[in-house]
Short mmCIF file of C-alpha atoms and ligand atoms in Angstrom, two decimals:
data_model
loop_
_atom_site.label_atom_id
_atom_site.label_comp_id
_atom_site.label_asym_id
_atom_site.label_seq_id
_atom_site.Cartn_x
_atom_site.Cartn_y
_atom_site.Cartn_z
CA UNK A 17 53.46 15.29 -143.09
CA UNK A 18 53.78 18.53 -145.14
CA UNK A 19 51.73 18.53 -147.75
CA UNK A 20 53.10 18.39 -151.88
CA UNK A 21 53.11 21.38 -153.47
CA UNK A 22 52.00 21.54 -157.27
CA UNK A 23 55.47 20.58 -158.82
CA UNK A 24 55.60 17.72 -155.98
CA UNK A 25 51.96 16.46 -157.40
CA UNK A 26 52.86 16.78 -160.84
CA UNK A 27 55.99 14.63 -159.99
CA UNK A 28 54.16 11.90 -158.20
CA UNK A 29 51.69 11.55 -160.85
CA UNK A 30 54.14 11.62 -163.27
CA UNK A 31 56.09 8.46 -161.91
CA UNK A 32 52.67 6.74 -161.15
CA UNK A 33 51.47 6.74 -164.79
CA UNK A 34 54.98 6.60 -166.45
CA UNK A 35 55.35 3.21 -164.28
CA UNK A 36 51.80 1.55 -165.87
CA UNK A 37 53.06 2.93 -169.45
CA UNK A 38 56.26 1.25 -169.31
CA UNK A 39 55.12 -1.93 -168.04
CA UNK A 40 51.97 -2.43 -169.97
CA UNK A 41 54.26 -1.15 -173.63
CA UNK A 42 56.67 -3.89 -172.13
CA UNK A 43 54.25 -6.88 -171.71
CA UNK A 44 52.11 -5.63 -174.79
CA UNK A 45 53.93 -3.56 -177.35
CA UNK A 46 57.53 -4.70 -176.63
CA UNK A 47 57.36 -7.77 -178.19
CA UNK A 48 55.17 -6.92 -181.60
CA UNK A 49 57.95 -4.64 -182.27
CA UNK A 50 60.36 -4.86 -185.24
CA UNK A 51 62.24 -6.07 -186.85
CA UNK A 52 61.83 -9.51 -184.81
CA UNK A 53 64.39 -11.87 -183.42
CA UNK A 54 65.42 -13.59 -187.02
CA UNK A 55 68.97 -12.60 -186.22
CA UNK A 56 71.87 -11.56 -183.27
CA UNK A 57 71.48 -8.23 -185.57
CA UNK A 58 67.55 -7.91 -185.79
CA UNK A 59 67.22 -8.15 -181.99
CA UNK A 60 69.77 -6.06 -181.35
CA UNK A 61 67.47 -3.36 -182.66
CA UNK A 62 64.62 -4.58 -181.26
CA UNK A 63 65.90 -3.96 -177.83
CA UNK A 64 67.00 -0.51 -178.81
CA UNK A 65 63.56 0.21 -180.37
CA UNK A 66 62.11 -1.31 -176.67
CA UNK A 67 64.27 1.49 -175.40
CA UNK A 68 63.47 3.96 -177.06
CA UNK A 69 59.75 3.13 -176.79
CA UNK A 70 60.08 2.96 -173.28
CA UNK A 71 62.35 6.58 -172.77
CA UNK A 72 59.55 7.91 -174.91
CA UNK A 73 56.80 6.83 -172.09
CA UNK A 74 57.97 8.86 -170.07
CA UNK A 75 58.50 11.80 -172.09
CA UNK A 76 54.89 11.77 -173.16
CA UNK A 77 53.50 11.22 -170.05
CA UNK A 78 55.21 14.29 -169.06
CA UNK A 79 53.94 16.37 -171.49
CA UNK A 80 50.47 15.02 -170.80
CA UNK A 81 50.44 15.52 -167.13
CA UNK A 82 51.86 19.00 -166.89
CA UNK A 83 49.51 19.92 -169.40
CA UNK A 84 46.79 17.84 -167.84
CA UNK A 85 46.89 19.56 -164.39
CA UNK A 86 47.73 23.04 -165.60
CA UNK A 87 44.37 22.72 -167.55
CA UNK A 88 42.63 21.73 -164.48
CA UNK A 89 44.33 22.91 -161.33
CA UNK A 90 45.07 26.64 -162.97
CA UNK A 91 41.79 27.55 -164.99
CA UNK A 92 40.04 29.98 -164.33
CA UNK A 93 37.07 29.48 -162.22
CA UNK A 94 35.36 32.69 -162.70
CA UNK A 95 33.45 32.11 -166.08
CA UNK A 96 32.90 35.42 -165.98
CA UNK A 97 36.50 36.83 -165.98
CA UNK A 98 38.56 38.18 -168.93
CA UNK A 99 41.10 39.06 -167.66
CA UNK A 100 44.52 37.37 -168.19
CA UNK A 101 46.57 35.80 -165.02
CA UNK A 102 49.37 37.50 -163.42
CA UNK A 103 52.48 37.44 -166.02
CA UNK A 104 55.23 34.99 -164.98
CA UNK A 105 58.52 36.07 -164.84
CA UNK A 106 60.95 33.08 -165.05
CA UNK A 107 61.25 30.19 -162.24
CA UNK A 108 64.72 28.99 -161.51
CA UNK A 109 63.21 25.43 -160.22
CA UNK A 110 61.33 24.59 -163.58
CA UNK A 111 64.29 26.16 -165.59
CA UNK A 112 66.76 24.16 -163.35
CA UNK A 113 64.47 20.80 -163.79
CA UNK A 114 64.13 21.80 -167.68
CA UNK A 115 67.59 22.08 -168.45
CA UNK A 116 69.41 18.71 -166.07
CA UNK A 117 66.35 16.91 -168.05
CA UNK A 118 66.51 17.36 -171.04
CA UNK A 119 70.18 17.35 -171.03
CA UNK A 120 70.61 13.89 -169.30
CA UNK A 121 67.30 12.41 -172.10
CA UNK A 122 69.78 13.70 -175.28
CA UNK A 123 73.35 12.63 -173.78
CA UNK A 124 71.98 8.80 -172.49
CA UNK A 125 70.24 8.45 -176.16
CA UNK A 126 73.57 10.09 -178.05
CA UNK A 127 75.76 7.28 -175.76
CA UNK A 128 73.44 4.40 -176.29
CA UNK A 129 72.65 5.02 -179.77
CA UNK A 130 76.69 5.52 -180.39
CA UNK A 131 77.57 2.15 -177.97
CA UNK A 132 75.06 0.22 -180.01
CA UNK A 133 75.70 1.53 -183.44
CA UNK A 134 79.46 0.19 -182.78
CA UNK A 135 78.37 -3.70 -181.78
CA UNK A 136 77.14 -4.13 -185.18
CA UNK A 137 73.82 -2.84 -186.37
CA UNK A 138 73.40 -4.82 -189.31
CA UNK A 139 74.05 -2.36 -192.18
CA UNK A 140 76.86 -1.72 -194.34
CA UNK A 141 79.68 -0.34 -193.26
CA UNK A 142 82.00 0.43 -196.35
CA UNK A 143 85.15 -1.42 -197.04
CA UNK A 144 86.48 -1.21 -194.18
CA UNK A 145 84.28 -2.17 -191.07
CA UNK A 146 84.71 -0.06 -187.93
CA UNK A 147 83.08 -3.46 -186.02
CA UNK A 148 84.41 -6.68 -186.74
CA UNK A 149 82.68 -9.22 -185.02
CA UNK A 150 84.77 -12.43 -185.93
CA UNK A 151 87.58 -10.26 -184.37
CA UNK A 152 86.43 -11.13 -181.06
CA UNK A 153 85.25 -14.26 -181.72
CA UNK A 154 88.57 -15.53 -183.26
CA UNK A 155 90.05 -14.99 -179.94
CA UNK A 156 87.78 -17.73 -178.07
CA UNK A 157 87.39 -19.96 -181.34
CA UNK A 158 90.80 -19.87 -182.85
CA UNK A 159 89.03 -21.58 -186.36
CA UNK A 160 86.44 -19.31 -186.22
CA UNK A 161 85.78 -17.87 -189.69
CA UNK A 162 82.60 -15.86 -190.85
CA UNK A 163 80.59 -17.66 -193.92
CA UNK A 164 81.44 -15.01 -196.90
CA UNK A 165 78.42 -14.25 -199.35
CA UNK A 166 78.92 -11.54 -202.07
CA UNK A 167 75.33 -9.70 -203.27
CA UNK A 168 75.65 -7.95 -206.17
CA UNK A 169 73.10 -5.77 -207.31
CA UNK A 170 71.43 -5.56 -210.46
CA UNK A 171 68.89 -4.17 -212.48
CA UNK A 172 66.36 -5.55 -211.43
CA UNK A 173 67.51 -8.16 -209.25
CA UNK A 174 69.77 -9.49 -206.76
CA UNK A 175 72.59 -12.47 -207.72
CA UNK A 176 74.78 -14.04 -204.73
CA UNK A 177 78.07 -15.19 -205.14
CA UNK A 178 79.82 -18.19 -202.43
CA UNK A 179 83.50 -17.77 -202.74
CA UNK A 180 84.13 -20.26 -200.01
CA UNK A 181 81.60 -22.97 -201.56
CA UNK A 182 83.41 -22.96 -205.19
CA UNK A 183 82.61 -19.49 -206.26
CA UNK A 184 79.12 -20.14 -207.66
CA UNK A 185 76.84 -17.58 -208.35
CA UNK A 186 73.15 -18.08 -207.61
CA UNK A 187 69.65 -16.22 -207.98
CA UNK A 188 68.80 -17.54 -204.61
CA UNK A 189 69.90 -16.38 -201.24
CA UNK A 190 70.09 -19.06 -198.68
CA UNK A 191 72.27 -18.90 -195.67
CA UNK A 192 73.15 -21.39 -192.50
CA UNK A 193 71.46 -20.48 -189.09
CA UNK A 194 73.28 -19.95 -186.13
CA UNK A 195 76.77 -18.95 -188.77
CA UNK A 196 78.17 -15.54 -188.53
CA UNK A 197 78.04 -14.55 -192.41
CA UNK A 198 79.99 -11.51 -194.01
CA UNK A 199 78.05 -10.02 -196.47
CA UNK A 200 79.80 -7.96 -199.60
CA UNK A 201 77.13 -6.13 -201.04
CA UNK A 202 78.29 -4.37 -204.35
CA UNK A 203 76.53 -3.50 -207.44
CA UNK A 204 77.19 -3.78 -211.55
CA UNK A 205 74.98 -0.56 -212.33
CA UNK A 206 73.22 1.80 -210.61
CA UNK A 207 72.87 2.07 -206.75
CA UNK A 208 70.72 0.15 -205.08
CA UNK A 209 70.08 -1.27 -201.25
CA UNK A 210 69.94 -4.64 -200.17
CA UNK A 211 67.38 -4.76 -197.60
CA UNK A 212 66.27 -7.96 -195.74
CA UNK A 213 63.96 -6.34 -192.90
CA UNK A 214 63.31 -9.60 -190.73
CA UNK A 215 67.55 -9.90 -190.62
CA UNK A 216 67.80 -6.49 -189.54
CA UNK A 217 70.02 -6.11 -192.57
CA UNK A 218 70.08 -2.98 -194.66
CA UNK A 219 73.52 -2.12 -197.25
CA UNK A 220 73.60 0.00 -199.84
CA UNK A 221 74.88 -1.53 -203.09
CA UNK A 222 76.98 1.01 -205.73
CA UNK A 223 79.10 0.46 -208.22
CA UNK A 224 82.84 -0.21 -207.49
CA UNK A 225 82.08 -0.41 -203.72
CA UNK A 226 82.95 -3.16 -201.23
CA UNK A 227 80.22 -2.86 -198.64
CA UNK A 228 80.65 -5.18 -195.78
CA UNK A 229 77.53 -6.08 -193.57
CA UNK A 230 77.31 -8.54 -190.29
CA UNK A 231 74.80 -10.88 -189.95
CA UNK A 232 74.16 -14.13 -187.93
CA UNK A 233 70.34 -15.48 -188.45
CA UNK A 234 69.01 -17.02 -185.56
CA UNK A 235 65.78 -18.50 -186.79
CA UNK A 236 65.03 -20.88 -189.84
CA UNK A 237 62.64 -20.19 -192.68
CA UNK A 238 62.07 -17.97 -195.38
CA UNK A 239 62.95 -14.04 -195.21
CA UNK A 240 61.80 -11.57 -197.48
CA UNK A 241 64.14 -9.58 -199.49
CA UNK A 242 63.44 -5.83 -200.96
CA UNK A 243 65.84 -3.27 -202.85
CA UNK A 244 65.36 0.01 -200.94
CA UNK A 245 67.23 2.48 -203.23
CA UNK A 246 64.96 3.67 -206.34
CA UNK A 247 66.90 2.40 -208.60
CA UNK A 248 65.10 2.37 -212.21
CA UNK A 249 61.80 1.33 -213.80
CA UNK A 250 61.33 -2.32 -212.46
CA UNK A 251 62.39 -0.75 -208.99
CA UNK A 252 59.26 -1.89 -207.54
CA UNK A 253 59.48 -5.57 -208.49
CA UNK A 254 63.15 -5.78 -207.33
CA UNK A 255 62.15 -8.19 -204.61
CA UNK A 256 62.62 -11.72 -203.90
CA UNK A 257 62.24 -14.54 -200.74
CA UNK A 258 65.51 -16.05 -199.66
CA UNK A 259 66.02 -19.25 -197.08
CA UNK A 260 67.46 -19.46 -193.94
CA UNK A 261 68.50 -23.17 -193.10
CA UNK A 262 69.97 -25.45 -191.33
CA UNK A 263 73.82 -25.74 -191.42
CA UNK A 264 73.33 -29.41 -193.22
CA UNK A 265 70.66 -28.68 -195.45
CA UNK A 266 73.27 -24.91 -196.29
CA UNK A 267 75.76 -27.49 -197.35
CA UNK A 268 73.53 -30.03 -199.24
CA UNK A 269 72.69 -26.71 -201.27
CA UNK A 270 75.45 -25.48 -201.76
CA UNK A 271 76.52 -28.91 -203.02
CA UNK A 272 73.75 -29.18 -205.89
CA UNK A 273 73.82 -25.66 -206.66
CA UNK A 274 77.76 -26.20 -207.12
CA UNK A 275 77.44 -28.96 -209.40
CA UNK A 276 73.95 -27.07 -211.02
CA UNK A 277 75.73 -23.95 -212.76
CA UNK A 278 79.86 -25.31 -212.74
CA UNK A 279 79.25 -25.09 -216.74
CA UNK A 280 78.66 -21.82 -216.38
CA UNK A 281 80.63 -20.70 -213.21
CA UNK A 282 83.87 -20.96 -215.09
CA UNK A 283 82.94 -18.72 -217.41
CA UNK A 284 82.30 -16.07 -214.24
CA UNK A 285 85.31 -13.48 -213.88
CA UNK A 286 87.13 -14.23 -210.96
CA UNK A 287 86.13 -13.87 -207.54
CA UNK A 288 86.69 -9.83 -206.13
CA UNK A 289 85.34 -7.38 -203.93
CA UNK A 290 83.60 -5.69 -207.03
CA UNK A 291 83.06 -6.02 -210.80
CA UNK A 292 83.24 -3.11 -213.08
CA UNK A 293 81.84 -4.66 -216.35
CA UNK A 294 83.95 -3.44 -219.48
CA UNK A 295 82.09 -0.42 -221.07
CA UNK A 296 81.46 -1.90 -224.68
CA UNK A 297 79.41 -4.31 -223.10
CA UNK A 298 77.88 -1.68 -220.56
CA UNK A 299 74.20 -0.91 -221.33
CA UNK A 300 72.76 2.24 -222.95
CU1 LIG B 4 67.42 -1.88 -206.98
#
């Protein structure tokens, strides 16, 4: 058998210790990763962060083996030498290999990152979502109809509105497992982001903006919610737990929270996409 030249080596190596990083990052790292698997959303991106991790493997052991055995397969034995090596003057096979790699690592992460961004990444995605997700669903479940929660944005806190549940308004955010919900996350002052990192759910919230967001929660208990957008002085304390629950124990809440503010829900301007309060009563 003829015997591997240097790039042949550096090859074999290279697919030996890429092979143990990928599967020890898979049975170790893999599953630590965030955001979790608290919704369809949130493990969506934990596969794509698995992904990544693992396309980055290789990469780095790349760098670290060509580097590696340069260092020791090309030094210079001669401690007394000082001399430079012979100037190299381009190699079409590394230049070849350079190119067709690096070009097939950037288009396969443009495509994936593009094919995933459109199946619903859990953020915002303006007024009018590009990805629908009842869409498709509607077609196999003709009744099929996502659970609509409006969070408005506040300084410095977070209100949530259930126009399907009698239009109350609430200072707690509790939603139904296993229910696709449609988020509307708007704001009545400044901007600021709704952020619920173990939902894999991140929307900005301005003023006068209908921001739609996807989300179906997959595990029951509490999730912790954080405004991501500097958004004033109390910024920092703009943070809050919500609930996810059972479908039963969503409607037993929604019940008694119903019946808990109706003397003041009436009073609420109608349901809508946004709420401009009139500037007399605006602050400052
Ligand atoms: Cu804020």
């Amino acid at each position: 058998m003829r015997r591997l030249g240097h790039g042949g080596r550096i090859a074999v190596i290279w697919l030996l210790s890429t092979t143990v990083g990928m599967v020890l990052v898979a049975i170790f790292l893999a599953p630590i990763l965030p955001p979790g698997n608290g919704s369809k959303q949130a493990s969506g991106q934990q596969f794509d962060n698995e992904v990544l991790l693992l396309v980055s493997v290789a990469i780095t052991a790349m760098i670290v083996v060509y580097f590696g055995y340069t260092l020791i397969v090309f030094r210079e034995r001669d401690t007394k030498a000082t001399v430079d090596g012979p100037s190299i003057r381009g190699n079409a096979g590394i230049q070849t290999t350079w190119v067709v790699g690096t070009t097939i690592v950037v288009l396969f992460l443009a495509a994936f990152g593009t094919y995933e961004l459109l199946g619903g990444a859990g953020g915002g995605q303006g007024a009018n979502p590009v990805f629908v997700p009842s869409a498709s669903a509607a077609v196999l479940q003709p009744n099929h109809k996502p659970l609509q929660v409006q969070v408005i944005g506040q300084q410095w806190q977070f209100t949530f509105r259930y126009p399907s549940e009698g239009g109350f308004e609430s200072a707690s955010f509790v939603l139904p497992v296993n229910q696709e919900v449609e988020l509307h996350v708007t704001s009545l002052d400044v901007i600021h982001s709704f952020w619920v990192p173990a939902l894999g759910l991140k929307a900005d919230a301005n003023p006068g903006v209908d921001n739609v967001a996807y989300i179906t929660p997959k595990k029951v208990g509490p999730v912790q919610i954080h405004c991501a957008e500097l958004c004033g002085l109390f910024h920092g304390y703009m943070f809050d737990t919500g609930h996810v629950v059972s479908q039963s124990a969503f409607k037993a809440w929604a019940a008694s929270q119903r019946q808990f503010v109706s003397p003041i829900t009436k009073d609420l301007p109608k349901y809508d996409t946004h709420y401009l309060p009139d500037p007399p009563f605006r602050a400052g």
